[in-house]
Amino acid sequence: MSNTRQLQRLDREHHFHPFTDQGDLNKRGTRIISKADGVYLWDNEGNKILDGMAGLWCVAVGYGRKELADAAHQQMMELPYYNSFFQCTTPPAIKLAEKLADLAPSHLNNVFFTGSGSESNDTVLRLVRHFWSVQGQPERSLIISRKNAYHGSTVAGASLGGMTYMHRQGNLPIPGIEHIDQPYWFEEGGDLTKEEFGKQRAQQLEEKIIEVGAEKVAAFIAEPIQGAGGVIIPPDSYWPEIRRICKKYDILLVADEVICGFGRTGNWFGSQTFEIEPDFMSVAKALSSGYLPIGAVIVSDRVAKVLKELGGEINHGYTYSGHPAAAAVAIKNLEIIEQEKLVEKVAHDTGPYLQSRWRELASHPLVGEVRGLGLIGALELVADKKARTRISKGGKAGSLCRDFCTANGLVMRATGDTMLISPPLVINTSEIDELIGKAKKSLDDTLHAISDGVLEA
Ligand SMILES: *Cc1c(COP(=O)(O)O)cnc(C)c1O
């Protein structure tokens, strides 16, 4: 079974991949990843690859952590599964809820467990509307989100998200969701300064609230930094203005922390980095470093009080809410993050080091902007640095660069012509040097290929 050709054939015959053009994939064949350790992956052919994306933004503590495998093993031997319905729960679910309440900003102390980030946002949609409904305002149900946001791939997650290519399939978004423009200065800022632009984009929230009527608006949802949309870091003027507007109209503020949560930006949560003060935080991904699937919604005291006093039975939950083995792994994962001081390292050591080295790439002829914070970063590929014009339509330069990265032993992701990195939080400085070296070489390879006319074919 280790024969790559044979595995690829079976994959082609039986396996539908997520976010994939299956016909195209089948022509090219899948890349089979068969083992991993630390920040490295190995494919089935034995090629070693530096994982600049921590899987899908999730493997915070790196691969091969025996402590996490042991935590799962021990819990599975003791109690592999029980639910949190019908007045029951399990010790790991209780302990993880307490741990999350402890780590979260002080006004967030209640936790609803889910199986993923998408499910967390489904839960948010239900709870937000229920919150207003039980207070006699059922018409207050509209949720405002942003274009190019990513909130997952379930019906509610994709609807809250602002990806038009996702909306085009399956008649999305569902009713009751409005999208305003994103704070993406490089792509949409024109001649405005970043600060002017950030404020203007935040003020679209107020315009939308006035347009639809504040008495109809339940919540605003946003990622502190848009991840899948292209690591879009809002200008400093953005979040304070959003906060002001939510307060003024008494709109619930939801921070989708599925990527920013658990240290990525140098604080436990992106909400702390940007001083967001949310009513809800959706988390998943680095909560368990991806070792087992688990997510959560962390709820503010204000919301929890209403739900406990007036909410009655909440007719919502998942078979795997608070899954004991996943919760045990999450607890151990959070302990590792604490013991190894990974959040502090991202803030004061590896984060600043990565950012200073990442910014060296700004001098490359293809790079129009370099941005990043903590251990997350983006590069914009351009034809003209000053005019911020793209090389060709349809993100072809980004795909080309990503393929060179893979060939050079680095996983870097492309969203259109924006190159993204989000390495494991355990990455050290020499591994960061390797990442930068491989990124540089891949940019050079991309430049040569473009000069040779590959994108014109
Ligand atoms: C990945 C992601 C999700 C969805 O999480 P899944 O576990 O894939 O369902 C939601 N929000 C953000 C910001 C994400 O990055």
Coordinates of C-alpha atoms and ligand atoms in Angstrom, one line a residue:
M1 CA 0.0 0.0 0.0
S2 CA 3.0 2.3 0.2
N3 CA 3.3 2.4 -3.5
T4 CA 2.5 6.0 -4.5
R5 CA 1.1 5.2 -7.9
Q6 CA -1.3 2.6 -6.5
L7 CA -2.4 5.0 -3.7
Q8 CA -3.0 7.7 -6.3
R9 CA -5.1 5.4 -8.3
L10 CA -7.3 4.5 -5.4
D11 CA -7.5 8.1 -4.4
R12 CA -8.7 9.0 -7.9
E13 CA -11.3 6.2 -7.9
H14 CA -12.8 6.8 -4.5
H15 CA -11.9 10.1 -2.8
F16 CA -13.6 13.4 -3.3
H17 CA -11.3 16.2 -2.0
P18 CA -12.5 19.4 -0.4
F19 CA -12.0 22.7 -2.3
T20 CA -10.7 20.8 -5.3
D21 CA -11.4 20.5 -9.0
Q22 CA -11.6 16.8 -9.0
G23 CA -11.2 16.4 -12.7
D24 CA -8.1 18.6 -12.8
L25 CA -6.7 16.8 -9.7
N26 CA -7.1 13.4 -11.2
K27 CA -5.1 14.4 -14.2
R28 CA -2.2 15.6 -12.1
G29 CA -2.4 13.1 -9.2
T30 CA -2.4 13.8 -5.5
R31 CA 0.5 14.5 -3.3
I32 CA 0.4 12.0 -0.5
I33 CA 1.8 13.2 2.8
S34 CA 2.7 10.2 4.9
K35 CA 4.6 11.5 8.0
A36 CA 5.6 14.5 9.9
D37 CA 7.8 15.7 12.8
G38 CA 8.3 19.2 14.3
V39 CA 7.8 21.7 11.4
Y40 CA 8.5 19.1 8.7
L41 CA 6.4 16.9 6.5
W42 CA 7.5 14.0 4.4
D43 CA 5.6 12.9 1.3
N44 CA 5.2 9.3 0.2
E45 CA 8.3 9.6 -2.0
G46 CA 10.4 10.6 1.0
N47 CA 10.7 14.3 0.1
K48 CA 11.1 16.6 3.2
I49 CA 9.0 19.7 3.2
L50 CA 9.0 22.6 5.6
D51 CA 5.3 23.3 6.6
G52 CA 5.0 27.0 6.4
M53 CA 1.2 26.7 6.9
A54 CA 1.0 24.5 10.1
G55 CA -1.3 22.2 8.2
L56 CA -4.3 24.4 7.7
W57 CA -3.2 27.0 10.2
C58 CA -3.7 24.6 13.0
V59 CA -0.6 22.6 14.1
A60 CA 0.6 25.1 16.7
V61 CA 2.8 22.8 18.7
G62 CA 4.2 21.0 15.7
Y63 CA 4.0 17.4 14.6
G64 CA 4.9 14.3 16.4
R65 CA 4.0 15.4 20.0
K66 CA 3.9 12.2 22.0
E67 CA 2.2 14.0 24.9
L68 CA -0.9 14.6 22.7
A69 CA -1.0 11.0 21.5
D70 CA -0.7 9.8 25.1
A71 CA -3.5 12.2 26.2
A72 CA -5.8 10.7 23.6
H73 CA -4.7 7.2 24.3
Q74 CA -5.2 7.5 28.0
Q75 CA -8.6 9.2 27.6
M76 CA -9.8 6.6 25.1
M77 CA -8.9 3.8 27.4
E78 CA -10.7 5.5 30.3
L79 CA -13.8 6.9 28.4
P80 CA -13.6 7.2 24.6
Y81 CA -16.9 8.9 24.2
Y82 CA -19.8 10.3 26.1
N83 CA -22.1 13.2 25.3
S84 CA -22.9 16.4 27.1
F85 CA -26.7 16.2 26.5
F86 CA -29.3 15.1 29.0
Q87 CA -27.6 16.5 32.1
C88 CA -24.4 14.7 31.5
T89 CA -20.8 15.7 30.8
T90 CA -17.3 14.3 31.1
P91 CA -14.2 15.5 33.2
P92 CA -12.2 16.6 30.1
A93 CA -15.1 18.7 28.8
I94 CA -15.4 20.4 32.2
K95 CA -11.7 21.0 32.6
L96 CA -11.3 22.4 29.0
A97 CA -14.2 24.8 29.5
E98 CA -12.6 26.1 32.7
K99 CA -9.2 26.3 31.0
L100 CA -10.7 28.3 28.1
A101 CA -12.5 30.7 30.5
D102 CA -9.2 31.2 32.2
L103 CA -7.2 32.0 29.1
A104 CA -9.9 34.1 27.4
P105 CA -10.3 37.8 28.1
S106 CA -11.8 38.2 31.6
H107 CA -15.4 38.9 30.4
L108 CA -15.6 35.6 28.5
N109 CA -16.3 32.7 30.9
N110 CA -18.7 30.3 29.2
V111 CA -18.0 27.7 26.6
F112 CA -20.1 25.8 24.1
F113 CA -18.2 23.0 22.4
T114 CA -18.4 22.1 18.7
G115 CA -16.4 19.8 16.3
S116 CA -14.9 22.5 14.1
G117 CA -14.6 26.2 13.2
S118 CA -17.6 26.0 10.8
E119 CA -19.7 24.4 13.5
S120 CA -18.6 27.1 15.9
N121 CA -20.0 29.8 13.6
D122 CA -23.2 27.8 13.1
T123 CA -23.6 27.9 16.9
V124 CA -22.8 31.6 17.0
L125 CA -25.6 32.3 14.4
R126 CA -28.1 30.3 16.5
L127 CA -27.1 31.8 19.9
V128 CA -26.9 35.4 18.6
R129 CA -30.5 35.2 17.3
H130 CA -31.7 33.4 20.3
F131 CA -30.1 36.0 22.6
W132 CA -32.3 38.8 21.0
S133 CA -35.3 36.6 20.6
V134 CA -35.6 35.7 24.3
Q135 CA -35.4 39.4 25.1
G136 CA -38.5 40.1 23.1
Q137 CA -36.6 41.3 19.9
P138 CA -37.0 38.4 17.5
E139 CA -36.8 40.8 14.5
R140 CA -33.3 41.6 15.6
S141 CA -31.8 38.7 13.5
L142 CA -29.7 40.2 10.8
I143 CA -26.0 39.4 10.9
I144 CA -23.5 41.7 9.2
S145 CA -20.3 40.2 7.9
R146 CA -17.7 41.1 5.3
K147 CA -16.9 40.3 1.7
N148 CA -13.9 37.9 1.4
A149 CA -14.4 36.8 5.0
Y150 CA -13.9 33.1 5.8
H151 CA -16.1 31.6 8.4
G152 CA -16.2 28.0 7.3
S153 CA -17.9 25.7 4.9
T154 CA -21.2 24.6 6.4
V155 CA -24.3 26.3 5.2
A156 CA -24.2 28.9 8.0
G157 CA -20.4 29.2 7.9
A158 CA -20.2 29.7 4.1
S159 CA -23.2 32.2 4.3
L160 CA -21.5 34.2 7.0
G161 CA -18.4 34.1 4.9
G162 CA -18.0 36.4 2.0
M163 CA -16.5 34.2 -0.6
T164 CA -18.6 34.7 -3.8
Y165 CA -17.2 31.5 -5.4
M166 CA -18.6 29.5 -2.4
H167 CA -21.9 31.4 -2.5
R168 CA -22.3 30.4 -6.2
Q169 CA -22.8 26.8 -5.3
G170 CA -25.8 25.7 -3.3
N171 CA -27.8 28.9 -3.3
L172 CA -25.9 30.8 -0.6
P173 CA -25.9 32.9 1.4
I174 CA -29.0 32.0 3.4
P175 CA -31.3 35.0 4.2
G176 CA -30.6 37.4 7.0
I177 CA -26.9 38.0 6.3
E178 CA -25.4 41.2 4.8
H179 CA -21.8 41.7 3.7
I180 CA -19.9 45.0 3.8
D181 CA -16.5 45.7 2.2
Q182 CA -13.3 44.4 3.7
P183 CA -10.4 46.5 5.1
Y184 CA -8.0 45.3 2.4
W185 CA -5.9 48.4 1.7
F186 CA -3.4 46.9 -0.8
E187 CA -6.1 45.7 -3.2
E188 CA -8.9 48.2 -2.6
G189 CA -7.4 51.2 -0.9
G190 CA -6.7 53.3 -4.0
D191 CA -5.2 56.7 -3.2
L192 CA -6.3 56.8 0.4
T193 CA -3.9 56.4 3.3
K194 CA -4.2 53.2 5.2
E195 CA -5.7 55.0 8.2
E196 CA -8.3 56.9 6.1
F197 CA -9.2 53.7 4.3
G198 CA -9.5 51.6 7.5
K199 CA -11.8 54.1 9.0
Q200 CA -13.9 54.4 5.9
R201 CA -14.3 50.6 5.7
A202 CA -15.3 50.4 9.3
Q203 CA -17.9 53.2 8.8
Q204 CA -19.6 51.0 6.2
L205 CA -20.8 49.0 9.2
E206 CA -22.6 52.1 10.5
E207 CA -24.0 52.9 7.0
K208 CA -25.3 49.3 6.7
I209 CA -26.9 49.5 10.2
I210 CA -28.7 52.7 9.4
E211 CA -29.7 51.4 6.0
V212 CA -31.4 48.2 7.4
G213 CA -32.4 49.7 10.7
A214 CA -30.5 49.1 14.0
E215 CA -33.6 47.3 15.5
K216 CA -33.0 44.6 12.9
V217 CA -29.3 44.0 13.4
A218 CA -28.2 41.2 15.8
A219 CA -24.5 41.1 15.3
F220 CA -21.3 41.8 13.4
I221 CA -18.9 39.0 12.7
A222 CA -15.3 39.3 11.6
E223 CA -11.9 37.7 11.8
P224 CA -9.3 39.9 13.7
I225 CA -7.0 39.2 10.7
Q226 CA -8.7 37.7 7.7
G227 CA -6.8 34.4 7.1
A228 CA -8.0 32.5 4.1
G229 CA -8.9 35.8 2.4
G230 CA -5.2 36.7 2.2
V231 CA -3.9 37.5 5.7
I232 CA -5.5 40.9 5.6
I233 CA -4.4 42.9 8.5
P234 CA -6.7 45.9 9.0
P235 CA -5.3 49.4 9.4
D236 CA -5.0 50.5 13.0
S237 CA -8.0 52.8 12.5
Y238 CA -10.3 49.9 11.8
W239 CA -11.1 48.0 14.9
P240 CA -11.5 51.0 17.3
E241 CA -14.1 52.3 14.9
I242 CA -15.9 48.9 14.6
R243 CA -16.0 48.8 18.4
R244 CA -17.4 52.3 18.7
I245 CA -20.2 51.4 16.2
C246 CA -21.2 48.1 17.8
K247 CA -21.4 49.9 21.2
K248 CA -23.4 52.8 19.8
Y249 CA -26.1 50.6 18.3
D250 CA -25.8 47.8 20.8
I251 CA -24.8 45.2 18.2
L252 CA -23.2 42.0 19.4
L253 CA -19.6 41.7 18.2
V254 CA -18.3 38.2 17.2
A255 CA -14.6 37.6 16.7
D256 CA -13.9 34.6 14.6
E257 CA -10.6 33.5 16.3
V258 CA -10.3 30.2 14.5
I259 CA -6.9 31.3 13.1
C260 CA -5.8 34.1 15.4
G261 CA -6.7 32.2 18.6
F262 CA -4.0 30.5 20.8
G263 CA -0.9 32.6 20.1
R264 CA -0.7 33.3 16.4
T265 CA -0.6 37.1 16.8
G266 CA 1.6 37.1 19.9
N267 CA -1.3 37.1 22.4
W268 CA -3.6 34.3 23.3
F269 CA -6.3 35.8 21.1
G270 CA -6.4 38.2 18.2
S271 CA -9.1 40.1 20.2
Q272 CA -6.3 41.1 22.7
T273 CA -3.9 42.2 19.9
F274 CA -6.6 44.4 18.4
E275 CA -8.4 45.3 21.6
I276 CA -11.7 44.0 20.2
E277 CA -13.7 43.1 23.3
P278 CA -16.0 40.6 21.6
D279 CA -19.3 39.1 22.9
F280 CA -18.5 35.8 21.2
M281 CA -15.2 34.2 20.1
S282 CA -15.3 31.2 17.7
V283 CA -12.2 29.0 18.1
A284 CA -11.0 25.7 16.6
K285 CA -7.8 24.8 14.7
A286 CA -4.9 25.5 17.2
L287 CA -7.2 24.6 20.1
S288 CA -6.0 21.0 19.6
S289 CA -3.2 21.8 17.2
G290 CA -5.3 19.8 14.7
Y291 CA -4.5 16.4 16.5
L292 CA -8.2 15.8 16.9
P293 CA -11.1 17.8 15.6
I294 CA -12.6 20.2 18.2
G295 CA -14.0 23.7 18.3
A296 CA -15.7 26.0 20.7
V297 CA -17.7 29.2 21.1
I298 CA -16.6 31.3 24.1
V299 CA -19.4 33.5 25.3
S300 CA -19.3 36.8 27.2
D301 CA -20.8 37.2 30.7
R302 CA -23.4 39.5 29.3
V303 CA -24.7 37.0 26.8
A304 CA -24.3 34.0 29.2
K305 CA -26.4 35.8 31.8
V306 CA -29.3 36.3 29.3
L307 CA -29.1 32.7 28.0
K308 CA -29.0 31.3 31.5
E309 CA -31.9 33.4 32.9
L310 CA -34.2 33.7 29.9
G311 CA -32.8 31.3 27.3
G312 CA -34.7 28.1 28.4
E313 CA -33.7 25.0 26.5
I314 CA -31.2 25.7 23.8
N315 CA -32.3 23.4 21.0
H316 CA -28.9 23.1 19.4
G317 CA -25.9 20.8 20.0
Y318 CA -23.6 18.3 18.4
T319 CA -23.1 14.6 19.1
Y320 CA -19.4 15.5 19.5
S321 CA -19.8 18.6 21.6
G322 CA -17.2 18.3 24.3
H323 CA -15.8 15.0 22.9
P324 CA -13.7 13.7 25.8
A325 CA -10.7 12.5 23.8
A326 CA -10.6 15.6 21.7
A327 CA -11.0 17.7 24.9
A328 CA -8.2 15.8 26.6
V329 CA -5.9 16.5 23.7
A330 CA -6.9 20.2 23.7
I331 CA -6.1 20.5 27.4
K332 CA -2.7 18.9 26.9
N333 CA -2.1 21.1 23.8
L334 CA -2.9 24.3 25.8
E335 CA -0.6 23.1 28.6
I336 CA 2.3 22.7 26.1
I337 CA 1.7 26.2 24.7
E338 CA 1.9 27.5 28.3
Q339 CA 4.9 25.4 29.4
E340 CA 6.9 26.2 26.3
K341 CA 5.9 29.8 26.5
L342 CA 4.9 29.8 22.9
V343 CA 2.7 32.9 23.1
E344 CA 5.5 34.9 24.7
K345 CA 8.0 33.5 22.1
V346 CA 5.7 34.6 19.2
A347 CA 5.4 38.1 20.9
H348 CA 9.1 38.7 21.7
D349 CA 11.3 36.2 19.9
T350 CA 10.3 34.1 16.9
G351 CA 7.5 36.5 15.8
P352 CA 9.7 39.6 15.6
Y353 CA 12.5 37.5 14.0
L354 CA 10.2 36.1 11.3
Q355 CA 8.7 39.5 10.6
S356 CA 12.1 41.2 10.2
R357 CA 13.4 38.5 7.8
W358 CA 10.0 38.3 6.0
R359 CA 10.3 42.0 5.3
E360 CA 13.6 41.4 3.5
L361 CA 11.5 40.0 0.7
A362 CA 10.0 43.4 0.0
S363 CA 13.0 44.2 -2.2
H364 CA 12.3 41.4 -4.5
P365 CA 11.1 42.6 -8.0
L366 CA 7.9 40.7 -7.8
V367 CA 6.8 41.8 -4.3
G368 CA 4.5 44.8 -3.9
E369 CA 3.8 44.5 -0.2
V370 CA 5.0 42.5 2.7
R371 CA 2.9 42.3 5.8
G372 CA 2.6 40.2 8.9
L373 CA 2.2 40.1 12.6
G374 CA 3.4 37.4 15.1
L375 CA 3.7 34.2 13.1
I376 CA 1.4 35.0 10.2
G377 CA 2.4 36.8 7.0
A378 CA 1.6 37.7 3.4
L379 CA 3.4 38.8 0.3
E380 CA 1.6 40.5 -2.6
L381 CA 2.9 39.5 -6.1
V382 CA 2.8 42.4 -8.5
A383 CA 3.9 43.6 -12.0
D384 CA 4.3 47.2 -10.8
K385 CA 5.1 47.9 -7.2
K386 CA 4.0 51.5 -7.1
A387 CA 0.7 51.1 -9.0
R388 CA 0.0 47.8 -7.2
T389 CA -1.0 46.2 -10.5
R390 CA -1.1 42.4 -10.8
I391 CA 0.9 40.2 -13.2
S392 CA -2.0 38.5 -14.8
K393 CA -5.6 37.7 -14.1
G394 CA -6.9 34.8 -12.1
G395 CA -4.1 34.4 -9.5
K396 CA -1.8 32.5 -12.0
A397 CA 1.4 34.0 -10.6
G398 CA 0.4 32.9 -7.1
S399 CA -0.3 29.4 -8.2
L400 CA 3.1 29.3 -10.1
C401 CA 4.9 30.6 -7.0
R402 CA 3.2 28.1 -4.8
D403 CA 4.2 25.2 -7.1
F404 CA 7.8 26.4 -7.0
C405 CA 7.6 26.5 -3.2
T406 CA 6.5 22.9 -3.1
A407 CA 9.3 21.9 -5.5
N408 CA 11.7 23.8 -3.3
G409 CA 10.5 22.0 -0.1
L410 CA 8.3 24.6 1.4
V411 CA 4.5 24.7 1.9
M412 CA 3.3 28.3 1.3
R413 CA -0.2 29.0 0.3
A414 CA -1.6 31.2 -2.4
T415 CA -4.8 33.2 -2.3
G416 CA -4.9 34.7 -5.8
D417 CA -1.6 36.4 -6.1
T418 CA -1.1 36.8 -2.3
M419 CA 1.4 34.3 -0.8
L420 CA 0.6 33.3 2.8
I421 CA 2.5 31.8 5.7
S422 CA 1.4 30.7 9.1
P423 CA 4.0 28.2 10.4
P424 CA 3.8 26.1 13.6
L425 CA 4.3 28.3 16.7
V426 CA 7.3 26.0 17.7
I427 CA 9.3 27.1 14.6
N428 CA 12.8 28.2 15.7
T429 CA 15.1 30.8 14.1
S430 CA 17.1 28.5 12.0
E431 CA 14.0 27.0 10.6
I432 CA 12.7 30.5 9.9
D433 CA 16.0 31.2 8.0
E434 CA 15.3 28.1 6.0
L435 CA 11.7 29.2 5.3
I436 CA 12.9 32.6 4.1
G437 CA 15.7 31.1 1.9
K438 CA 13.2 28.8 0.2
A439 CA 10.7 31.6 -0.2
K440 CA 13.4 33.8 -1.8
K441 CA 14.4 31.0 -4.2
S442 CA 10.8 30.3 -5.1
L443 CA 10.2 34.0 -5.9
D444 CA 13.4 34.0 -8.1
D445 CA 12.1 30.9 -9.9
T446 CA 8.7 32.5 -10.4
L447 CA 10.3 35.7 -11.8
H448 CA 12.4 33.7 -14.2
A449 CA 9.5 31.6 -15.4
I450 CA 7.4 34.8 -15.9
S451 CA 10.3 36.4 -17.8
D452 CA 10.3 33.2 -20.0
G453 CA 6.7 33.8 -20.8
V454 CA 5.0 30.8 -18.9
L455 CA 2.0 32.9 -18.0
E456 CA 1.4 33.9 -21.6
A457 CA 1.0 30.4 -22.9
Ligands
LIG1 C1 -10.8 27.4 9.1 C2 -11.7 28.5 9.5 C3 -13.0 28.3 9.8 C4 -13.6 26.9 9.6 O1 -13.1 25.9 10.4 P1 -13.3 24.4 10.0 O2 -12.7 23.7 11.2 O3 -12.6 24.1 8.7 O4 -14.8 24.2 10.0 C5 -13.8 29.3 10.3 N1 -13.3 30.5 10.5 C6 -12.0 30.8 10.2 C7 -11.5 32.2 10.4 C8 -11.2 29.8 9.7 O5 -9.9 30.1 9.3

